[in-house]
């Protein structure tokens, strides 16, 4: 009885959610980084993962792409257990510290990742254009500026046909114009059905997301739309909303 | 196992090397320069001919060990490994790619060193030059495989470099280059017997000394190749898709 109920629930969930996290607990050494998290990321949404540095955003993202050792709980991505084989060409992941071969040119590095993802030949030029790196395609990655490097790193995640993009601080160090361009790109991808989970520690990016997950010290403080968060906290901007949620949590504790 | 992924990885590593011309020049020329130096240190062709075959085994082994352990460590610390582990490539495909790329470099390295030794430095070999190249390449692959394996136990480049004296030097000291293995004390002889480089040196010496290659030679080749494959499998086992 319970099993069939569970099965029905999971089926329902996989139809509407790209990511389902249940009771996720992660420890690093003696320190618990994530405390029994549970949430869902709707398909085709741009969900922002916001919170101060060190609150567990990267660990959570690593758990979703399946490279984090998890103590307990389940993470289901596109209907499969996180990290399982069918997911390996469906997720685009951009790590926080750029992970692109520094001694290759931008297009050489992308060509390698494209061949591992079995992406079509034209994909390399497509993603270079999408992140506006056309003028630097033949530059050595290690000689790029910080912002260019961030974009080269993002370009790798866009290769192939990812259904879920997990982007860890993809707009850090970018000027406002580029940031605007990238957010337009994110929304264009979401309109095509791609789900995006984007982390940031800057609150002014939060307003650009369809949904927000606010994190602090390994716990989810809020899971809602930006508008609903402003209403429920009575704050004008999201920074104030976040602070009032923190205070509310501290008085409860 | 996916050969396409392994070949793509090998091509990527060779492209990385191509951008680093100084490293390529050193990889190709350093063993030859050391052999030239040795030739003038000994000052006779006979003494050189006695030591050179062993060194043709030792150089590619030691150099490939260092180069691979540093490259793999860089792949781990720069998070490109983590990124690859979210992609369809298998762990063994990745290591095979490394082995192919560095195996090719090793062939070039040994070919140059052998050519210089044979034409200029007065090395005389009675057996087949191709077999000599084959053994030296297996050696380089053994170095590559061991380098891949130990890089799992190094967190920093400083530690990775220290594995060279720890893993490589004892094998060089005990492989029969400095003292005949039969004259060593039983403990050292036993140690020498479990170190794969000893068999590589023995195989190279038999190729240079005679045209008649018996069962011992075949056994040596199997041991060297087998140790390489074993180290690759252990190396693949140390790569984890999930890390703490």
XYZ file of C-alpha atoms in Angstrom:
497
model
C 0.000 0.000 0.000
C 2.662 2.469 1.082
C 4.884 1.319 -1.761
C 2.229 1.955 -4.387
C 1.480 5.358 -2.849
C 5.178 6.180 -3.008
C 5.379 4.990 -6.587
C 2.461 7.209 -7.550
C 3.998 10.149 -5.760
C 7.378 9.671 -7.466
C 5.671 9.374 -10.855
C 3.775 12.588 -10.253
C 6.932 14.312 -9.100
C 9.034 13.259 -12.116
C 6.492 14.763 -14.469
C 6.675 18.235 -13.002
C 10.057 18.443 -11.275
C 13.510 18.275 -12.764
C 15.143 17.812 -9.357
C 13.644 16.231 -6.248
C 15.719 16.332 -3.069
C 14.490 14.411 -0.022
C 16.089 14.411 3.451
C 19.534 15.115 1.995
C 22.287 15.049 4.580
C 25.939 15.582 3.734
C 28.845 15.497 6.153
C 32.402 16.547 5.577
C 34.560 15.131 8.322
C 32.751 15.793 11.577
C 30.915 18.816 10.222
C 27.393 18.429 8.814
C 27.210 20.634 5.719
C 23.623 19.910 4.664
C 20.945 19.182 7.273
C 18.174 16.960 5.871
C 17.238 19.204 2.962
C 14.096 18.667 0.942
C 12.841 20.662 -2.041
C 11.909 20.368 -5.696
C 13.019 22.314 -8.745
C 10.215 22.650 -11.321
C 11.026 21.747 -14.934
C 11.720 24.686 -17.231
C 12.270 27.087 -14.335
C 15.161 29.376 -13.526
C 15.709 28.671 -9.836
C 18.151 30.761 -7.868
C 20.116 29.187 -5.032
C 21.080 32.060 -2.788
C 22.885 32.363 0.469
C 26.111 33.567 2.028
C 29.419 32.024 1.097
C 30.011 28.743 2.909
C 26.322 27.968 3.468
C 26.472 24.742 1.448
C 25.401 25.900 -2.043
C 28.291 24.205 -3.824
C 27.887 20.978 -1.814
C 24.191 20.910 -2.705
C 24.975 21.450 -6.394
C 27.622 18.724 -6.312
C 25.037 16.369 -4.786
C 22.637 17.143 -7.640
C 25.221 16.493 -10.373
C 26.221 13.311 -8.524
C 29.844 13.917 -7.550
C 29.286 14.441 -3.812
C 29.397 11.592 -1.294
C 26.039 11.772 0.438
C 25.393 10.461 3.940
C 21.634 9.951 3.659
C 18.586 11.013 1.710
C 17.818 10.859 -2.003
C 18.382 13.149 -4.939
C 16.346 12.386 -8.070
C 17.246 14.217 -11.260
C 15.038 14.000 -14.374
C 13.516 10.843 -12.924
C 16.842 9.074 -12.267
C 19.026 8.816 -9.151
C 21.590 11.670 -9.189
C 24.865 10.664 -10.829
C 23.445 7.639 -12.658
C 24.572 6.811 -16.201
C 21.478 8.025 -18.130
C 22.027 11.522 -16.718
C 25.617 11.976 -17.845
C 24.829 13.712 -21.133
C 21.724 15.501 -19.847
C 23.272 17.743 -17.204
C 25.445 20.771 -17.867
C 27.542 21.649 -14.821
C 29.683 24.735 -14.401
C 31.896 24.562 -11.330
C 32.552 27.668 -9.289
C 36.302 27.616 -9.918
C 36.659 27.444 -13.686
C 37.460 23.871 -14.712
C 38.712 24.267 -18.255
C 42.170 23.110 -19.389
C 44.316 26.234 -18.929
C 46.918 25.178 -21.495
C 44.476 24.736 -24.405
C 42.763 27.376 -26.525
C 39.076 28.017 -25.792
C 37.929 26.100 -28.872
C 40.352 23.187 -28.315
C 39.098 22.734 -24.752
C 35.481 22.915 -25.875
C 36.123 20.489 -28.711
C 37.406 17.913 -26.214
C 34.410 18.227 -23.900
C 32.102 18.180 -26.962
C 33.592 14.857 -28.088
C 33.100 13.383 -24.597
C 29.459 14.541 -24.654
C 29.006 13.282 -28.260
C 27.823 16.778 -29.177
C 27.495 17.695 -32.880
C 30.397 19.404 -34.649
C 28.824 22.869 -34.802
C 28.253 22.966 -31.065
C 31.619 24.493 -30.211
C 30.995 27.641 -32.278
C 27.405 27.822 -31.023
C 28.374 27.895 -27.331
C 31.282 30.289 -27.970
C 28.787 32.710 -29.552
C 26.275 32.178 -26.749
C 28.773 33.362 -24.138
C 30.190 36.105 -26.398
C 33.721 34.720 -26.601
C 33.951 34.742 -30.411
C 36.915 37.116 -30.417
C 38.826 34.874 -28.000
C 38.106 31.430 -29.444
C 41.763 30.913 -30.326
C 43.214 32.340 -27.123
C 44.848 30.124 -24.526
C 42.417 29.617 -21.611
C 45.106 30.404 -19.037
C 45.633 33.843 -20.568
C 41.966 34.903 -20.413
C 40.726 37.571 -18.000
C 38.644 36.447 -15.019
C 35.343 37.278 -16.715
C 36.344 35.560 -19.960
C 37.398 32.477 -18.022
C 34.023 32.373 -16.243
C 32.326 32.487 -19.634
C 34.550 29.757 -21.103
C 33.627 27.632 -18.084
C 29.931 28.315 -18.666
C 30.303 27.468 -22.373
C 31.322 23.879 -21.478
C 28.058 23.426 -19.559
C 26.040 24.546 -22.600
C 27.535 21.883 -24.917
C 25.255 19.154 -26.196
C 21.593 19.179 -25.256
C 21.501 19.528 -21.471
C 18.045 19.299 -19.908
C 19.318 20.604 -16.596
C 21.956 23.281 -16.117
C 23.602 23.490 -12.710
C 25.594 26.710 -12.654
C 27.669 27.570 -9.608
C 28.115 31.354 -9.458
C 28.172 31.782 -13.260
C 28.094 35.584 -13.248
C 30.806 36.366 -10.687
C 33.224 39.025 -11.904
C 31.242 39.926 -14.998
C 30.369 43.493 -15.959
C 26.677 44.508 -15.899
C 26.244 44.287 -19.685
C 27.561 40.718 -19.874
C 25.572 39.752 -16.826
C 22.421 41.055 -18.498
C 23.248 39.069 -21.664
C 23.769 35.866 -19.711
C 20.508 36.224 -17.785
C 18.709 36.744 -21.108
C 20.373 33.550 -22.336
C 19.280 31.670 -19.185
C 15.660 32.726 -19.693
C 15.809 31.862 -23.386
C 17.042 28.362 -22.479
C 14.298 28.011 -19.850
C 11.703 29.019 -22.449
C 12.988 26.091 -24.556
C 12.313 23.747 -21.647
C 15.760 23.642 -20.005
C 15.754 23.730 -16.194
C 18.353 26.016 -14.615
C 19.641 26.003 -11.079
C 21.866 29.047 -10.622
C 23.711 29.879 -7.431
C 24.774 33.320 -6.355
C 25.734 35.098 -3.188
C 24.605 38.454 -4.538
C 21.008 39.207 -3.718
C 20.456 41.574 -6.660
C 20.545 38.543 -8.949
C 17.682 36.937 -7.049
C 15.047 39.124 -8.677
C 15.946 37.626 -12.064
C 14.963 34.108 -10.988
C 11.530 32.536 -11.319
C 11.957 30.743 -7.998
C 14.318 31.155 -5.096
C 15.877 28.782 -2.632
C 17.387 30.762 0.222
C 20.043 28.850 2.124
C 21.850 29.471 5.368
C 24.155 27.194 7.353
C 23.137 24.072 5.457
C 19.381 24.631 5.720
C 16.769 25.971 3.323
C 15.256 29.131 4.790
C 12.740 29.714 2.040
C 11.541 28.137 -1.200
C 9.269 30.512 -3.092
C 8.935 33.073 -5.888
C 10.655 36.450 -5.389
C 7.291 38.233 -5.270
C 5.884 35.869 -2.647
C 9.018 36.295 -0.531
C 8.671 40.070 -0.591
C 5.016 39.788 0.418
C 5.502 37.225 3.180
C 8.348 39.177 4.787
C 6.945 42.616 4.050
C 10.340 43.694 2.716
C 10.880 45.830 -0.381
C 14.021 44.174 -1.612
C 15.184 40.592 -1.392
C 18.235 41.411 0.703
C 15.904 42.716 3.432
C 13.644 39.696 2.925
C 16.581 37.387 3.498
C 17.651 39.246 6.641
C 14.157 39.143 8.086
C 13.975 35.378 7.421
C 17.307 34.943 9.236
C 16.013 36.916 12.231
C 12.786 34.953 12.284
C 14.766 31.688 12.299
C 17.005 32.919 15.110
C 14.071 33.910 17.347
C 12.553 30.468 16.751
C 15.798 28.717 17.671
C 35.414 0.733 -22.541
C 35.001 3.353 -25.263
C 37.904 3.793 -27.675
C 36.550 7.087 -29.067
C 36.693 8.675 -25.615
C 40.207 7.327 -25.004
C 41.438 8.665 -28.356
C 39.782 12.050 -27.778
C 41.538 12.203 -24.396
C 44.890 11.229 -25.921
C 44.477 13.914 -28.592
C 43.611 16.481 -25.933
C 46.709 15.638 -23.858
C 48.968 15.789 -26.927
C 47.439 19.168 -27.847
C 48.191 20.402 -24.330
C 51.790 19.255 -24.779
C 52.021 20.922 -28.188
C 51.271 24.280 -26.571
C 54.167 23.698 -24.182
C 57.118 23.483 -26.587
C 59.747 23.579 -23.853
C 58.285 20.496 -22.182
C 58.197 18.640 -25.502
C 61.814 19.553 -26.219
C 62.853 18.358 -22.763
C 60.837 15.140 -23.000
C 62.454 14.270 -26.309
C 65.998 15.431 -25.642
C 66.816 15.048 -21.931
C 67.331 11.249 -21.965
C 69.602 11.570 -25.001
C 71.616 14.346 -23.383
C 72.052 12.230 -20.243
C 73.229 9.279 -22.337
C 75.736 11.518 -24.126
C 76.965 12.756 -20.754
C 77.278 9.176 -19.516
C 79.235 8.178 -22.607
C 81.864 10.810 -21.828
C 81.869 9.999 -18.116
C 82.738 6.356 -18.891
C 85.078 7.417 -21.670
C 85.053 3.958 -23.288
C 82.487 2.463 -25.615
C 82.635 -0.857 -23.800
C 81.741 0.519 -20.364
C 79.020 2.635 -21.958
C 77.571 -0.354 -23.817
C 77.301 -2.205 -20.509
C 75.301 0.503 -18.726
C 73.318 2.094 -21.564
C 70.620 -0.593 -22.056
C 69.565 -0.341 -18.423
C 69.347 3.418 -18.731
C 67.183 3.128 -21.833
C 64.730 1.412 -19.478
C 65.196 3.767 -16.551
C 64.849 7.152 -18.271
C 61.447 6.735 -19.925
C 60.172 5.026 -16.772
C 61.255 7.833 -14.440
C 60.308 10.728 -16.720
C 56.876 9.364 -17.606
C 56.220 8.689 -13.920
C 56.817 12.341 -12.992
C 55.040 13.841 -15.996
C 51.959 11.680 -15.522
C 51.642 12.074 -11.787
C 51.817 15.873 -12.104
C 49.393 16.017 -15.065
C 46.848 13.801 -13.337
C 47.163 15.710 -10.103
C 46.523 18.917 -12.042
C 43.434 17.303 -13.520
C 42.242 16.485 -10.007
C 42.998 19.851 -8.392
C 41.709 21.985 -11.281
C 38.328 20.203 -11.048
C 38.432 19.202 -14.722
C 38.354 15.628 -13.421
C 35.214 16.362 -11.417
C 33.654 17.838 -14.544
C 34.598 14.780 -16.617
C 33.118 12.515 -13.942
C 29.696 14.125 -14.564
C 30.043 13.232 -18.275
C 29.671 9.919 -20.152
C 33.439 9.109 -20.193
C 34.463 5.997 -18.238
C 37.310 6.053 -15.728
C 39.290 3.479 -17.676
C 38.745 5.424 -20.951
C 40.361 8.445 -19.345
C 43.381 6.478 -18.086
C 43.710 4.710 -21.422
C 43.799 8.122 -23.091
C 46.678 9.090 -20.809
C 48.502 5.842 -21.534
C 48.122 6.286 -25.318
C 49.316 9.906 -25.296
C 52.319 9.340 -23.040
C 53.082 6.010 -24.727
C 53.475 7.904 -28.033
C 55.713 10.493 -26.389
C 57.770 7.667 -24.885
C 58.245 5.993 -28.281
C 59.591 9.252 -29.672
C 61.814 9.760 -26.627
C 63.280 6.251 -26.743
C 63.653 6.284 -30.537
C 65.780 9.437 -30.378
C 67.872 8.139 -27.446
C 68.400 4.767 -29.123
C 69.301 6.299 -32.491
C 71.900 8.556 -30.884
C 73.302 5.705 -28.773
C 73.607 3.363 -31.758
C 74.991 5.789 -34.325
C 77.149 8.114 -32.289
C 77.818 6.760 -28.813
C 78.920 3.289 -29.911
C 76.200 1.158 -28.309
C 76.325 -2.313 -29.820
C 73.219 -4.428 -29.766
C 72.993 -7.973 -31.055
C 69.236 -8.346 -30.884
C 66.415 -6.516 -32.596
C 66.139 -2.718 -32.355
C 62.357 -3.014 -32.618
C 62.225 -5.260 -29.561
C 64.378 -2.769 -27.705
C 61.917 -0.001 -28.599
C 59.012 -2.220 -27.539
C 60.502 -2.856 -24.091
C 61.351 0.804 -23.581
C 57.791 1.719 -24.520
C 56.336 -0.837 -22.109
C 58.579 0.719 -19.492
C 57.302 4.180 -20.214
C 53.756 2.846 -19.986
C 54.599 1.253 -16.657
C 55.898 4.638 -15.467
C 52.709 6.302 -16.760
C 50.482 3.750 -15.060
C 52.329 3.997 -11.737
C 52.270 7.798 -11.977
C 48.493 7.717 -12.496
C 48.117 5.410 -9.539
C 50.227 7.338 -7.022
C 48.749 10.707 -7.994
C 45.661 9.547 -6.093
C 47.710 9.679 -2.892
C 49.123 13.158 -3.426
C 47.173 16.259 -2.492
C 49.704 18.785 -3.711
C 52.331 18.969 -6.445
C 55.018 18.968 -3.728
C 53.822 15.588 -2.531
C 53.523 14.249 -6.082
C 57.144 15.144 -6.805
C 58.237 13.351 -3.609
C 56.753 10.103 -4.908
C 59.478 10.052 -7.520
C 62.320 9.378 -5.006
C 59.972 7.124 -3.029
C 58.679 4.883 -5.835
C 61.183 5.310 -8.651
C 64.599 5.621 -6.985
C 64.510 2.292 -5.078
C 63.655 0.526 -8.328
C 66.612 2.193 -10.062
C 68.977 1.298 -7.184
C 67.832 -2.314 -7.110
C 67.322 -3.041 -10.817
C 70.850 -4.355 -11.323
C 72.317 -1.155 -12.714
C 74.573 -0.450 -9.717
C 75.237 -3.965 -8.511
C 74.345 -7.349 -10.015
C 71.065 -8.505 -8.479
C 72.484 -11.958 -7.613
C 75.120 -10.420 -5.330
C 72.616 -8.507 -3.189
C 71.715 -9.594 0.346
C 68.613 -11.843 0.345
C 66.276 -9.068 1.511
C 67.427 -6.686 -1.204
C 67.360 -9.418 -3.809
C 63.807 -10.238 -2.805
C 62.874 -6.541 -3.059
C 64.553 -6.395 -6.442
C 62.514 -9.430 -7.521
C 59.182 -7.775 -6.746
C 60.037 -4.531 -8.542
C 58.891 -4.455 -12.167
C 61.774 -2.264 -13.377
C 64.233 -5.121 -12.631
C 62.524 -7.238 -15.294
C 62.522 -4.392 -17.811
C 66.265 -3.939 -17.360
C 66.846 -7.697 -17.615
C 64.830 -7.822 -20.858
C 66.728 -4.894 -22.343
C 70.054 -6.446 -21.431
C 69.128 -9.723 -23.065
C 68.082 -7.928 -26.261
C 71.377 -6.066 -26.459
C 73.459 -9.181 -25.684
C 71.981 -11.793 -27.927
C 69.746 -12.591 -30.819
C 68.487 -15.752 -29.142
C 65.609 -14.822 -26.894
C 64.332 -17.515 -24.617
C 61.541 -18.014 -22.143
C 63.077 -15.644 -19.612
C 62.791 -12.783 -22.073
C 59.129 -13.545 -22.766
C 58.483 -13.819 -19.015
C 60.146 -10.430 -18.439
C 57.969 -8.785 -21.089
C 54.821 -10.282 -19.598
C 55.789 -9.091 -16.107
C 56.470 -5.527 -17.265
C 53.285 -5.314 -19.345
C 51.257 -7.024 -16.615
C 52.500 -4.613 -13.936
C 51.531 -1.720 -16.208
C 48.005 -3.057 -16.713
C 47.673 -3.781 -12.992
C 48.754 -0.220 -12.125
C 46.231 1.145 -14.671
C 43.427 -0.918 -13.124
C 44.439 0.201 -9.623
C 44.637 3.760 -10.967
C 41.092 3.481 -12.373
C 39.958 2.165 -8.984
C 41.379 5.238 -7.233
C 39.377 7.565 -9.490
C 36.015 8.188 -7.879
C 32.965 9.749 -9.446
C 31.885 10.836 -5.971
C 34.287 12.572 -3.592
C 33.826 13.959 -0.058
